[in-house]
Coordinates of C-alpha atoms in Angstrom, one line a residue:
Chain A
X355 CA -27.1 -17.0 -94.2
X356 CA -30.1 -15.8 -92.3
X357 CA -28.1 -14.6 -89.4
X358 CA -25.6 -12.7 -91.5
X359 CA -28.3 -11.0 -93.3
X360 CA -30.3 -9.9 -90.4
X361 CA -27.3 -9.0 -88.3
X362 CA -26.0 -6.8 -91.1
X363 CA -29.4 -5.2 -91.6
X364 CA -29.7 -4.5 -87.9
X365 CA -26.3 -2.9 -87.9
X366 CA -27.4 -0.8 -90.9
X367 CA -30.6 0.2 -89.1
X368 CA -28.8 1.1 -85.9
X369 CA -26.8 3.7 -87.9
X370 CA -29.9 5.4 -89.1
X371 CA -30.5 7.3 -85.9
X372 CA -34.1 7.6 -84.7
X373 CA -35.4 5.1 -87.1
X374 CA -33.1 2.4 -85.9
X375 CA -35.3 1.1 -83.2
X376 CA -38.4 1.3 -85.3
X377 CA -36.8 -0.9 -87.9
X378 CA -36.6 -3.8 -85.5
X379 CA -39.0 -6.2 -87.2
X380 CA -39.1 -9.4 -85.2
X381 CA -41.8 -8.3 -82.8
X382 CA -44.6 -10.7 -82.4
X383 CA -47.9 -9.5 -83.8
X384 CA -49.6 -7.3 -81.3
X385 CA -53.2 -8.5 -81.1
X386 CA -54.5 -6.2 -78.4
X387 CA -56.4 -3.1 -79.4
X388 CA -55.8 0.4 -78.2
X389 CA -52.4 1.4 -76.9
X390 CA -50.7 -1.6 -78.5
X391 CA -52.3 -0.8 -81.8
X392 CA -51.0 2.7 -81.7
X393 CA -47.6 1.5 -80.9
X394 CA -47.8 -0.8 -83.8
X395 CA -49.0 1.9 -86.1
X396 CA -46.1 4.1 -85.1
X397 CA -43.7 1.3 -85.6
X398 CA -45.1 0.7 -89.0
X399 CA -44.7 4.3 -90.0
X400 CA -41.1 4.3 -88.8
X401 CA -40.5 1.1 -90.6
X402 CA -41.8 2.5 -93.9
X403 CA -40.0 5.8 -93.5
X404 CA -36.6 4.6 -92.4
X405 CA -36.0 1.0 -93.6
X406 CA -35.1 2.2 -97.1
X407 CA -32.1 3.9 -95.6
X408 CA -31.2 0.8 -93.7
X409 CA -31.4 -1.1 -96.9
X410 CA -29.0 1.1 -98.8
X411 CA -26.8 1.8 -95.8
X412 CA -24.5 -1.2 -96.0
X413 CA -23.5 -0.3 -99.5
X414 CA -22.7 3.3 -98.6
X415 CA -20.9 2.4 -95.4
X416 CA -18.6 -0.1 -97.2
X417 CA -18.1 2.3 -100.0
X418 CA -17.2 5.1 -97.7
X419 CA -14.8 3.0 -95.7
X420 CA -13.1 1.2 -98.6
X421 CA -13.7 3.4 -101.6
X422 CA -14.1 7.1 -100.8
X423 CA -11.9 7.3 -97.7
X424 CA -8.9 5.7 -99.4
X425 CA -9.4 7.8 -102.4
X426 CA -9.3 11.1 -100.4
X427 CA -6.6 9.9 -98.1
X428 CA -4.5 9.0 -101.2
X429 CA -4.8 12.6 -102.2
X430 CA -3.8 13.8 -98.8
X431 CA -0.9 11.3 -98.5
X432 CA 0.4 12.3 -102.0
X433 CA 1.3 15.6 -100.5
X434 CA 3.5 14.0 -97.9
X435 CA 6.7 12.0 -97.6
X436 CA 5.6 8.6 -96.5
X437 CA 7.9 5.5 -96.4
X438 CA 6.7 1.9 -96.4
X439 CA 8.7 1.2 -93.2
X440 CA 6.8 3.8 -91.2
X441 CA 3.5 4.6 -92.8
X442 CA 2.4 6.7 -89.8
X443 CA 5.4 9.0 -90.1
X444 CA 4.1 11.6 -92.6
X445 CA 6.0 14.7 -93.4
X446 CA 4.4 17.5 -95.4
X447 CA 6.2 18.2 -98.7
X448 CA 3.4 20.0 -100.7
X449 CA 3.4 19.2 -104.4
X450 CA 7.0 17.8 -104.4
X451 CA 5.9 14.2 -105.1
X452 CA 4.1 15.5 -108.2
X453 CA 7.0 17.7 -109.5
X454 CA 9.4 14.8 -109.0
X455 CA 7.0 12.6 -110.9
X456 CA 6.9 15.0 -113.8
X457 CA 10.7 15.1 -113.8
X458 CA 11.0 11.3 -113.9
X459 CA 11.6 9.9 -117.3
X460 CA 10.2 6.5 -116.2
X461 CA 6.9 8.1 -115.3
X462 CA 6.5 9.5 -118.8
X463 CA 7.7 6.2 -120.2
X464 CA 5.0 4.4 -118.1
X465 CA 2.4 6.9 -119.2
X466 CA 3.3 6.4 -122.8
X467 CA 3.3 2.6 -122.5
X468 CA -0.1 2.6 -120.7
X469 CA -1.5 4.6 -123.6
X470 CA 0.1 2.5 -126.3
X471 CA -0.8 -0.8 -124.8
X472 CA -4.3 0.6 -124.0
X473 CA -4.9 1.4 -127.7
X474 CA -3.3 -1.8 -128.9
X475 CA -5.5 -3.8 -126.7
X476 CA -8.8 -1.9 -126.7
X477 CA -9.2 -1.0 -130.4
X478 CA -8.8 -4.5 -131.9
X479 CA -10.7 -6.1 -129.0
X480 CA -13.8 -3.9 -129.5
X481 CA -13.8 -4.2 -133.3
X482 CA -13.5 -8.0 -133.1
X483 CA -16.2 -8.1 -130.4
X484 CA -18.5 -6.1 -132.7
X485 CA -17.9 -8.5 -135.6
X486 CA -18.4 -11.5 -133.4
X487 CA -21.6 -10.1 -131.9
X488 CA -22.8 -9.6 -135.4
X489 CA -22.2 -13.3 -136.2
X490 CA -23.7 -14.5 -132.9
X491 CA -26.8 -12.5 -133.8
X492 CA -27.6 -14.8 -136.7
X493 CA -29.7 -17.8 -136.1
X494 CA -27.1 -20.4 -135.3
X495 CA -26.9 -24.1 -134.5
X496 CA -25.6 -24.6 -131.0
X497 CA -25.9 -20.9 -130.3
X498 CA -25.1 -21.3 -126.6
X499 CA -22.0 -23.4 -127.3
X500 CA -20.5 -20.5 -129.2
X501 CA -21.3 -18.0 -126.6
X502 CA -20.0 -20.0 -123.7
X503 CA -16.8 -21.0 -125.6
X504 CA -16.1 -17.4 -126.5
X505 CA -16.7 -16.3 -122.9
X506 CA -14.4 -19.0 -121.4
X507 CA -11.3 -16.8 -121.3
X508 CA -13.2 -14.4 -119.0
X509 CA -13.2 -17.2 -116.4
X510 CA -9.4 -17.4 -116.6
X511 CA -7.4 -15.3 -114.1
X512 CA -4.8 -12.8 -115.2
X513 CA -2.2 -14.9 -113.5
X514 CA -3.0 -18.2 -115.2
X515 CA -3.6 -16.6 -118.6
X516 CA -0.3 -14.6 -118.5
X517 CA 1.8 -17.6 -117.4
X518 CA 0.5 -19.6 -120.4
X519 CA 1.1 -16.8 -122.8
X520 CA 4.7 -16.3 -121.5
X521 CA 5.3 -19.9 -122.6
X522 CA 3.5 -19.5 -125.9
X523 CA 5.6 -16.4 -126.6
X524 CA 8.9 -17.9 -125.5
X525 CA 11.8 -16.9 -127.7
X526 CA 13.5 -20.3 -128.1
X527 CA 10.8 -22.9 -127.7
X528 CA 7.6 -20.9 -127.8
X529 CA 4.7 -22.1 -129.9
X530 CA 4.2 -18.8 -131.6
X531 CA 7.8 -18.6 -132.9
X532 CA 7.6 -22.2 -133.9
X533 CA 4.5 -21.5 -135.9
X534 CA 6.1 -18.4 -137.5
X535 CA 9.1 -20.6 -138.3
X536 CA 6.9 -23.0 -140.1
X537 CA 5.9 -20.3 -142.5
X538 CA 9.5 -19.0 -142.8
X539 CA 9.5 -16.1 -140.4
X540 CA 12.5 -15.7 -138.1
X541 CA 11.9 -16.1 -134.4
X542 CA 10.9 -13.0 -132.6
X543 CA 12.2 -12.1 -129.1
X544 CA 8.7 -11.2 -127.8
X545 CA 9.8 -10.2 -124.3
X546 CA 12.8 -7.9 -125.0
X547 CA 11.5 -6.2 -128.1
X548 CA 9.8 -2.8 -127.5
X549 CA 6.8 -3.2 -129.8
X550 CA 6.7 -7.0 -129.7
X551 CA 6.4 -7.1 -125.9
X552 CA 3.7 -4.4 -125.9
X553 CA 1.9 -6.4 -128.6
X554 CA 2.2 -9.6 -126.6
X555 CA 0.9 -8.0 -123.4
X556 CA -2.0 -6.5 -125.4
X557 CA -2.8 -9.9 -126.9
X558 CA -3.4 -11.3 -123.4
X559 CA -5.9 -8.5 -122.7
X560 CA -7.6 -9.1 -126.0
X561 CA -7.8 -12.8 -125.4
X562 CA -9.5 -12.4 -122.0
X563 CA -12.0 -9.7 -122.9
X564 CA -13.1 -10.0 -126.5
X565 CA -15.8 -12.6 -125.9
X566 CA -17.1 -10.7 -122.9
X567 CA -17.5 -7.5 -125.0
X568 CA -19.1 -9.5 -127.8
X569 CA -21.8 -10.7 -125.5
X570 CA -22.5 -7.1 -124.4
X571 CA -22.8 -6.0 -128.0
X572 CA -25.0 -9.0 -128.8
X573 CA -27.4 -8.1 -126.0
X574 CA -27.6 -4.6 -127.3
X575 CA -28.2 -5.8 -130.9
X576 CA -31.1 -8.0 -129.7
X577 CA -32.7 -4.9 -128.3
X578 CA -32.8 -3.1 -131.6
X579 CA -36.4 -2.9 -132.8
X580 CA -37.3 -5.0 -135.8
X581 CA -39.0 -2.2 -137.7
X582 CA -35.7 -0.3 -138.2
X583 CA -34.4 -3.3 -140.1
X584 CA -37.7 -3.6 -142.0
X585 CA -37.6 0.0 -143.0
X586 CA -34.0 -0.4 -144.1
X587 CA -34.7 -3.5 -146.1
X588 CA -37.6 -1.8 -147.8
X589 CA -35.3 1.0 -148.8
X590 CA -33.1 -1.7 -150.4
X591 CA -30.3 -1.6 -147.9
X592 CA -27.8 -4.5 -148.2
X593 CA -26.9 -6.4 -145.1
X594 CA -23.6 -4.5 -144.8
X595 CA -25.5 -1.2 -145.1
X596 CA -28.0 -2.4 -142.5
X597 CA -25.1 -3.2 -140.2
X598 CA -23.5 0.2 -140.7
X599 CA -26.6 2.3 -140.8
X600 CA -28.9 0.5 -138.4
X601 CA -26.9 -1.7 -136.0
X602 CA -23.9 0.5 -135.3
X603 CA -25.9 3.7 -134.7
X604 CA -28.3 1.8 -132.4
X605 CA -25.3 0.4 -130.6
X606 CA -23.7 3.8 -130.0
X607 CA -24.4 4.1 -126.3
X608 CA -23.3 0.5 -125.7
X609 CA -20.1 1.1 -127.7
X610 CA -19.4 4.3 -125.7
X611 CA -20.0 2.3 -122.5
X612 CA -17.5 -0.4 -123.5
X613 CA -15.0 2.2 -124.5
X614 CA -15.2 3.8 -121.1
X615 CA -15.0 0.4 -119.3
X616 CA -12.1 -0.8 -121.4
X617 CA -10.3 2.5 -121.0
X618 CA -10.6 2.3 -117.2
X619 CA -9.3 -1.3 -117.4
X620 CA -6.4 -0.2 -119.7
X621 CA -5.4 2.6 -117.4
X622 CA -5.1 0.2 -114.5
X623 CA -3.3 -2.6 -116.5
X624 CA -1.1 -4.4 -114.0
X625 CA -1.2 -8.2 -113.8
X626 CA -0.4 -8.9 -117.4
X627 CA 2.8 -6.8 -117.7
X628 CA 3.9 -7.8 -114.2
X629 CA 3.8 -11.5 -114.9
X630 CA 4.9 -11.2 -118.5
X631 CA 8.2 -9.7 -117.1
X632 CA 8.9 -12.8 -115.0
X633 CA 11.3 -12.2 -112.1
X634 CA 11.6 -8.4 -111.5
X635 CA 8.4 -7.9 -113.4
X636 CA 7.6 -4.6 -111.7
X637 CA 10.2 -3.0 -114.0
X638 CA 8.2 -4.0 -117.1
X639 CA 11.1 -5.5 -119.0
X640 CA 14.8 -4.9 -119.0
X641 CA 14.5 -1.4 -120.4
X642 CA 11.0 -0.7 -118.9
X643 CA 9.6 -1.2 -122.4
X644 CA 6.3 -2.4 -121.1
X645 CA 6.1 -0.8 -117.7
X646 CA 2.6 0.6 -117.2
X647 CA 1.4 3.2 -114.7
X648 CA 0.1 0.4 -112.5
X649 CA 3.5 -1.3 -112.4
X650 CA 5.2 2.1 -111.8
X651 CA 2.9 2.8 -108.8
X652 CA 3.7 -0.7 -107.4
X653 CA 7.4 -0.2 -108.0
X654 CA 7.4 3.2 -106.3
X655 CA 5.5 2.0 -103.3
X656 CA 6.6 -1.6 -102.7
X657 CA 10.1 -1.7 -104.2
X658 CA 11.4 1.8 -103.6
X659 CA 9.2 2.2 -100.4
X660 CA 8.0 5.6 -101.3
X661 CA 4.3 5.4 -100.5
X662 CA 3.8 9.1 -100.9
X663 CA 5.0 9.0 -104.4
X664 CA 2.9 6.0 -105.1
X665 CA -0.1 8.0 -104.0
X666 CA 0.9 10.8 -106.3
X667 CA 0.9 8.3 -109.2
X668 CA -2.5 7.0 -108.1
X669 CA -4.0 10.5 -108.1
X670 CA -2.5 11.3 -111.5
X671 CA -4.1 8.2 -112.8
X672 CA -7.4 9.4 -111.3
X673 CA -7.1 12.8 -113.0
X674 CA -6.4 11.1 -116.3
X675 CA -9.5 9.0 -115.9
X676 CA -11.6 12.1 -115.1
X677 CA -10.2 13.7 -118.2
X678 CA -11.1 10.7 -120.3
X679 CA -14.6 10.7 -118.8
X680 CA -15.0 14.4 -119.7
X681 CA -13.8 13.8 -123.3
X682 CA -16.1 10.9 -123.5
X683 CA -19.1 12.8 -122.3
X684 CA -18.4 15.5 -124.8
X685 CA -18.1 13.1 -127.7
X686 CA -21.3 11.4 -126.6
X687 CA -23.1 14.7 -126.6
X688 CA -21.8 15.6 -130.0
X689 CA -22.8 12.2 -131.4
X690 CA -26.3 12.6 -130.0
X691 CA -26.6 16.1 -131.4
X692 CA -25.4 15.1 -134.9
X693 CA -27.6 12.0 -135.0
Chain B
X66 CA -14.0 -9.3 -139.6
X67 CA -17.3 -7.7 -140.4
X68 CA -16.7 -7.7 -144.1
X69 CA -16.5 -11.5 -144.2
X70 CA -20.0 -11.7 -142.9
X71 CA -21.4 -9.6 -145.8
X72 CA -19.9 -11.9 -148.4
X73 CA -21.8 -14.9 -147.2
X74 CA -25.2 -15.3 -148.6
X75 CA -27.4 -17.6 -146.6
X76 CA -30.5 -19.1 -148.0
X77 CA -33.6 -16.8 -147.5
X78 CA -34.9 -17.4 -144.1
X79 CA -38.2 -19.3 -143.9
X80 CA -41.2 -17.5 -142.5
X81 CA -40.7 -17.8 -138.8
X82 CA -43.1 -19.9 -136.9
X83 CA -44.2 -19.3 -133.4
X84 CA -43.4 -16.3 -131.3
X85 CA -46.9 -14.9 -131.5
X86 CA -47.9 -11.4 -130.4
X87 CA -45.3 -9.6 -132.5
X88 CA -47.7 -6.9 -133.5
X89 CA -49.1 -6.2 -136.9
X90 CA -45.8 -7.0 -138.7
X91 CA -45.5 -10.4 -137.0
X92 CA -44.5 -12.1 -140.2
X93 CA -41.1 -10.4 -140.3
X94 CA -39.0 -10.8 -137.3
X95 CA -35.8 -8.9 -136.5
X96 CA -33.8 -9.0 -139.7
X97 CA -30.5 -9.9 -138.1
X98 CA -32.0 -12.8 -136.0
X99 CA -34.0 -14.1 -138.8
X100 CA -31.1 -15.0 -141.1
X101 CA -29.3 -18.2 -140.6
X102 CA -25.6 -18.1 -140.2
X103 CA -23.8 -19.2 -143.4
X104 CA -20.7 -21.4 -143.6
X105 CA -18.5 -18.3 -143.4
X106 CA -20.1 -17.3 -140.1
X107 CA -19.5 -20.8 -138.7
X108 CA -15.9 -20.8 -139.9
X109 CA -15.1 -17.5 -138.3
X110 CA -16.8 -18.5 -135.0
X111 CA -14.9 -21.8 -135.1
X112 CA -11.6 -20.0 -135.5
X113 CA -12.3 -17.7 -132.6
X114 CA -13.5 -20.5 -130.5
X115 CA -10.2 -22.4 -131.1
X116 CA -8.3 -19.3 -130.3
X117 CA -10.3 -18.9 -127.0
X118 CA -9.9 -22.5 -125.9
X119 CA -6.5 -23.4 -127.2
X120 CA -4.4 -21.7 -124.5
X121 CA -6.5 -23.5 -121.8
X122 CA -6.1 -26.9 -123.4
X123 CA -2.5 -26.3 -123.9
X124 CA -2.1 -25.4 -120.2
X125 CA -3.2 -28.9 -119.5
X126 CA -0.9 -30.3 -122.2
X127 CA 2.1 -28.5 -120.7
X128 CA 1.2 -29.5 -117.2
X129 CA 1.3 -33.1 -118.2
X130 CA 4.9 -32.9 -119.6
X131 CA 8.2 -32.2 -117.9
X132 CA 10.1 -29.0 -118.2
X133 CA 12.9 -30.3 -120.4
X134 CA 10.3 -31.4 -122.9
X135 CA 8.8 -27.9 -122.9
X136 CA 12.3 -26.5 -123.7
X137 CA 12.5 -28.1 -127.1
X138 CA 11.0 -27.6 -130.5
X139 CA 8.5 -28.5 -131.7
X140 CA 6.4 -27.7 -128.6
X141 CA 4.4 -30.7 -127.4
X142 CA 0.9 -30.7 -128.8
X143 CA -0.4 -33.8 -127.0
X144 CA -0.6 -34.9 -123.4
X145 CA 2.3 -36.6 -121.6
X146 CA 2.4 -38.7 -118.5
X147 CA 3.7 -36.2 -115.9
X148 CA 0.4 -34.6 -114.8
X149 CA 0.1 -36.2 -111.4
X150 CA 3.6 -35.5 -110.4
X151 CA 3.5 -31.8 -111.5
X152 CA 0.2 -31.3 -109.8
X153 CA 1.7 -32.7 -106.6
X154 CA 4.7 -30.5 -106.8
X155 CA 2.6 -27.4 -107.4
X156 CA 0.4 -28.5 -104.6
X157 CA 3.3 -28.6 -102.1
X158 CA 5.6 -25.9 -103.5
X159 CA 3.0 -23.2 -104.0
X160 CA 0.9 -24.1 -101.0
X161 CA -1.9 -24.7 -103.5
X162 CA -4.1 -26.6 -101.0
X163 CA -4.2 -23.7 -98.6
X164 CA -4.5 -21.3 -101.6
X165 CA -7.5 -23.0 -103.0
X166 CA -9.1 -23.2 -99.6
X167 CA -8.5 -19.5 -99.0
X168 CA -9.8 -18.6 -102.4
X169 CA -13.0 -20.6 -102.0
X170 CA -13.5 -18.9 -98.6
X171 CA -12.8 -15.4 -100.0
X172 CA -14.8 -15.7 -103.2
X173 CA -17.6 -17.4 -101.3
X174 CA -17.9 -14.6 -98.7
X175 CA -17.6 -11.9 -101.3
X176 CA -20.3 -13.4 -103.5
X177 CA -22.6 -13.9 -100.5
X178 CA -22.1 -10.4 -99.2
X179 CA -22.4 -8.8 -102.6
X180 CA -25.6 -10.6 -103.3
X181 CA -27.2 -9.8 -99.9
X182 CA -26.2 -6.2 -99.7
X183 CA -26.9 -5.4 -103.3
X184 CA -30.3 -7.1 -103.3
X185 CA -31.6 -5.1 -100.4
X186 CA -30.1 -1.9 -101.7
X187 CA -31.4 -2.6 -105.2
X188 CA -34.8 -3.3 -103.8
X189 CA -34.9 0.0 -102.0
X190 CA -33.9 1.8 -105.1
X191 CA -36.3 0.0 -107.3
X192 CA -39.5 -0.1 -105.2
X193 CA -39.3 2.1 -102.0
X194 CA -39.9 5.8 -101.7
X195 CA -37.5 7.8 -99.6
X196 CA -35.9 11.2 -99.7
X197 CA -32.6 11.7 -101.6
X198 CA -33.3 8.5 -103.5
X199 CA -32.3 9.8 -106.9
X200 CA -29.3 11.6 -105.6
X201 CA -28.1 8.4 -103.8
X202 CA -28.7 6.3 -106.9
X203 CA -26.7 8.7 -109.1
X204 CA -24.0 8.6 -106.5
X205 CA -24.0 4.8 -106.6
X206 CA -23.6 4.8 -110.4
X207 CA -21.0 7.4 -110.2
X208 CA -18.8 5.3 -107.9
X209 CA -18.5 2.8 -110.7
X210 CA -16.2 5.3 -112.4
X211 CA -13.7 5.2 -109.5
X212 CA -11.1 2.4 -110.1
X213 CA -10.5 0.5 -106.8
X214 CA -6.8 0.5 -107.5
X215 CA -6.5 4.1 -106.6
X216 CA -7.0 3.4 -102.9
X217 CA -4.4 0.7 -102.4
X218 CA -1.9 2.8 -100.5
X219 CA -4.2 3.9 -97.7
X220 CA -5.9 0.5 -97.7
X221 CA -2.5 -1.0 -97.2
X222 CA -1.8 1.4 -94.4
X223 CA -5.0 0.6 -92.7
X224 CA -4.4 -3.1 -93.1
X225 CA -0.9 -2.8 -91.7
X226 CA -2.2 -0.7 -88.8
X227 CA -4.8 -3.3 -87.9
X228 CA -2.2 -6.0 -88.4
X229 CA -4.4 -7.7 -90.9
X230 CA -1.6 -8.4 -93.3
X231 CA -1.9 -12.0 -94.5
X232 CA -5.4 -12.2 -93.0
X233 CA -8.2 -13.0 -95.4
X234 CA -10.5 -10.2 -94.1
X235 CA -8.2 -7.7 -95.7
X236 CA -9.2 -9.1 -99.1
X237 CA -12.8 -9.8 -98.3
X238 CA -14.0 -6.5 -96.7
X239 CA -13.0 -4.0 -99.4
X240 CA -14.8 -6.0 -102.1
X241 CA -18.0 -6.8 -100.2
X242 CA -20.3 -4.4 -102.0
X243 CA -20.4 -3.4 -105.6
X244 CA -22.1 -0.5 -107.3
X245 CA -22.6 -2.6 -110.4
X246 CA -24.4 -5.2 -108.2
X247 CA -26.8 -2.6 -106.7
X248 CA -27.6 -1.2 -110.1
X249 CA -28.0 -4.7 -111.6
X250 CA -30.4 -5.7 -108.9
X251 CA -32.4 -2.5 -109.1
X252 CA -32.9 -2.9 -112.9
X253 CA -34.0 -6.4 -112.4
X254 CA -36.4 -5.7 -109.6
X255 CA -38.0 -2.7 -111.2
X256 CA -39.6 -5.1 -113.7
X257 CA -39.6 -8.4 -112.0
X258 CA -41.2 -7.4 -108.7
X259 CA -44.8 -6.3 -109.0
X260 CA -45.5 -3.4 -106.7
X261 CA -48.9 -4.9 -105.8
X262 CA -47.1 -7.9 -104.3
X263 CA -45.3 -5.6 -101.8
X264 CA -48.5 -3.6 -101.1
X265 CA -50.4 -6.8 -100.4
X266 CA -47.7 -8.0 -98.0
X267 CA -47.9 -4.6 -96.3
X268 CA -51.6 -4.7 -96.0
X269 CA -51.2 -8.0 -94.3
X270 CA -49.0 -6.2 -91.8
X271 CA -45.6 -7.4 -92.9
X272 CA -42.7 -5.2 -91.9
X273 CA -40.1 -4.1 -94.5
X274 CA -37.8 -6.9 -93.3
X275 CA -40.4 -9.5 -93.8
X276 CA -41.2 -8.2 -97.2
X277 CA -37.5 -8.5 -98.1
X278 CA -37.3 -12.0 -96.8
X279 CA -40.6 -13.4 -98.1
X280 CA -41.2 -11.4 -101.2
X281 CA -38.1 -9.8 -102.6
X282 CA -35.6 -12.7 -102.1
X283 CA -37.8 -15.3 -103.8
X284 CA -38.6 -13.0 -106.7
X285 CA -35.0 -11.9 -107.1
X286 CA -33.5 -15.4 -106.9
X287 CA -32.5 -15.8 -110.6
X288 CA -30.7 -12.4 -110.6
X289 CA -29.1 -13.1 -107.3
X290 CA -27.7 -16.3 -108.7
X291 CA -26.3 -14.5 -111.7
X292 CA -24.8 -11.7 -109.5
X293 CA -23.4 -14.3 -107.2
X294 CA -21.6 -16.1 -110.0
X295 CA -20.2 -13.0 -111.5
X296 CA -18.9 -11.7 -108.1
X297 CA -17.5 -15.2 -107.4
X298 CA -15.6 -15.2 -110.7
X299 CA -14.3 -11.7 -110.1
X300 CA -13.2 -12.4 -106.6
X301 CA -11.5 -15.6 -107.6
X302 CA -9.5 -13.8 -110.2
X303 CA -8.7 -10.7 -108.3
X304 CA -5.1 -9.9 -108.4
X305 CA -3.8 -6.4 -107.7
X306 CA -5.0 -6.0 -104.1
X307 CA -4.4 -9.6 -102.9
X308 CA -0.8 -9.5 -104.1
X309 CA -0.3 -6.4 -101.9
X310 CA -2.3 -7.5 -98.9
X311 CA -1.2 -11.1 -98.7
X312 CA 2.0 -13.0 -98.9
X313 CA 3.0 -16.5 -99.9
X314 CA 2.4 -17.6 -96.3
X315 CA -1.3 -17.3 -96.6
X316 CA -2.0 -16.8 -100.3
X317 CA -5.0 -16.9 -102.6
X318 CA -4.6 -18.9 -105.8
X319 CA -3.6 -15.8 -107.7
X320 CA -0.9 -14.9 -105.2
X321 CA 0.4 -18.4 -105.1
X322 CA 0.6 -18.5 -108.9
X323 CA 2.5 -15.3 -108.9
X324 CA 5.0 -16.9 -106.5
X325 CA 5.4 -19.9 -108.8
X326 CA 5.8 -17.7 -111.9
X327 CA 8.4 -15.3 -110.5
X328 CA 10.9 -17.9 -109.3
X329 CA 14.4 -17.4 -110.7
X330 CA 14.6 -21.0 -112.0
X331 CA 11.0 -21.6 -112.8
X332 CA 9.8 -25.1 -113.6
X333 CA 7.4 -24.4 -116.4
X334 CA 5.5 -27.6 -116.3
X335 CA 4.9 -27.2 -112.5
X336 CA 3.7 -23.6 -113.2
X337 CA 1.3 -24.8 -115.7
X338 CA 0.0 -27.4 -113.3
X339 CA -0.5 -24.6 -110.8
X340 CA -2.3 -22.5 -113.4
X341 CA -4.5 -25.5 -114.1
X342 CA -5.3 -26.1 -110.5
X343 CA -6.3 -22.4 -110.1
X344 CA -8.5 -22.3 -113.2
X345 CA -10.1 -25.7 -113.1
X346 CA -12.8 -25.0 -110.6
X347 CA -14.1 -22.0 -112.6
X348 CA -13.9 -23.9 -115.9
X349 CA -16.0 -26.6 -114.2
X350 CA -18.5 -24.0 -113.1
X351 CA -18.5 -22.6 -116.7
X352 CA -19.3 -26.0 -118.2
X353 CA -22.1 -26.4 -115.7
X354 CA -23.6 -22.9 -115.6
X355 CA -22.2 -21.4 -118.8
X356 CA -25.6 -20.6 -120.2
X357 CA -26.8 -18.8 -117.0
X358 CA -23.6 -16.8 -116.8
X359 CA -23.8 -15.8 -120.4
X360 CA -27.5 -14.8 -119.9
X361 CA -26.6 -12.8 -116.8
X362 CA -23.9 -10.8 -118.6
X363 CA -26.1 -10.1 -121.5
X364 CA -29.0 -9.1 -119.2
X365 CA -26.7 -6.8 -117.2
X366 CA -25.4 -5.3 -120.4
X367 CA -28.8 -4.3 -121.8
X368 CA -29.9 -2.8 -118.6
X369 CA -26.6 -1.3 -117.5

């Protein structure tokens, strides 16, 4: 551990130009006065001035290499014809990948599905999380047990969770249909139905993330100052009114934060629909009824071998996210102004 | 959901004891906290807890049966006797041994790298003075908005070019730092690390590196543990990139599970055994460190 740390830090320091040498720390203490002392003083100044850059350098180096560069290169590649078999062979096609995308019914289908499944999963998830957080905020016996239990799905991988839900949602022998049958409802073909499959995929997302969001809300609720509740109680506010007029407004920034995070997650939805579809899952069901943008990207790149088009899908997703972020910022500003 | 809570009327809360130093109004604590949860609150929590845990328990039930029993109604609700055999089949068929070894290696390196890099960067942002600090910090937070999925195609091209396909470094390197981690450590260190402590060490002639090693790391240890656990869980469950960068020859657990689940004649009981194998280590960690993980998420939430 020590060696990794120091090696990495030295590497970081080396990249910082003139300060690099000065950052070298493991020099025995110089006891001699005079020249040695001056050297030491200079080393110390360099150390103070340049080591902060060395400390933040690893993050930015890795981010540049594996975050920023791929993002920009994706934009560049999306203007080319690139095939999976020969990724080096790029031919300029301008915006053709994008125009083809806009002409492709399956793209619009995937966009619509992403939006639908995103709403179906995010809205109930966050509402339930808010309610659960409110309950967890009471003084409870075994408070930690409830929190850990509700968070457990977070520790379950997309793959494991989806494979279990595939069985639970099975048409013929699934437990959900069995339970529905017990109350007299006909079995539902969860996988082939248009809305039923979207609902099923959403339920996996809801299952994995509700507890996590509940804890985030709970943390924010605990930060609400007592005196606001006292004032509300003095004014005769009922507990429901306190929840609506004290808790929810105080949680607004947190709620907006979770909406942004869930939206980013929903835009990238991939594992759940892929595995819910079984073999040939990249199609998102026999009639593409639950193919998301993530699956569409994967299908374009790794099943049709059109990496250039996959890049165009990726950049389109990025633009959508920027749009959402802009809308979100506007809404946040309005809310703040009206509050 | 929320309406149910209003209908329950718990007994008036007793005057809270303890927690001194609550200012002039110390008699009345935070209204929401003060109230005891009534039976309705417990009932609703119990329902959600069952909903959270049932799919996991049932994974174990299904893994202990054989596939023909799973293809019958009613579905089995209790354990059978096939667990050992299914685990063994999953172990050999899906290369689970190698997959688990790989996943431990990947998640371990990612957690270690994230903790080290994010702690030093967080320390610099929290306590050191340097030019462009606020710009760089804004940049760091801004990167959280960029979904990692967007770079898969070029990342794949790079990996293919370097002939790293099927090598674990192709999964480890891109996730070795996290903007969230930097921000998380910064927020923790701003409060937890007294600036005088650093100054005292400096006066004693300690270099920045010694300060990091002897002052920052010891102080930051609780937050480092939390960040390490969160990154470990995330790396363990990562799916999109590994499935592109790796194959069934040298899989992580998630890739191996995908292979099991996408067979044309899948053996459901064996798939569930595989899912169990891939989830059990994290569930174990959750039963051991659940409180700390919960605390860490809540801490990150308030400050993030």
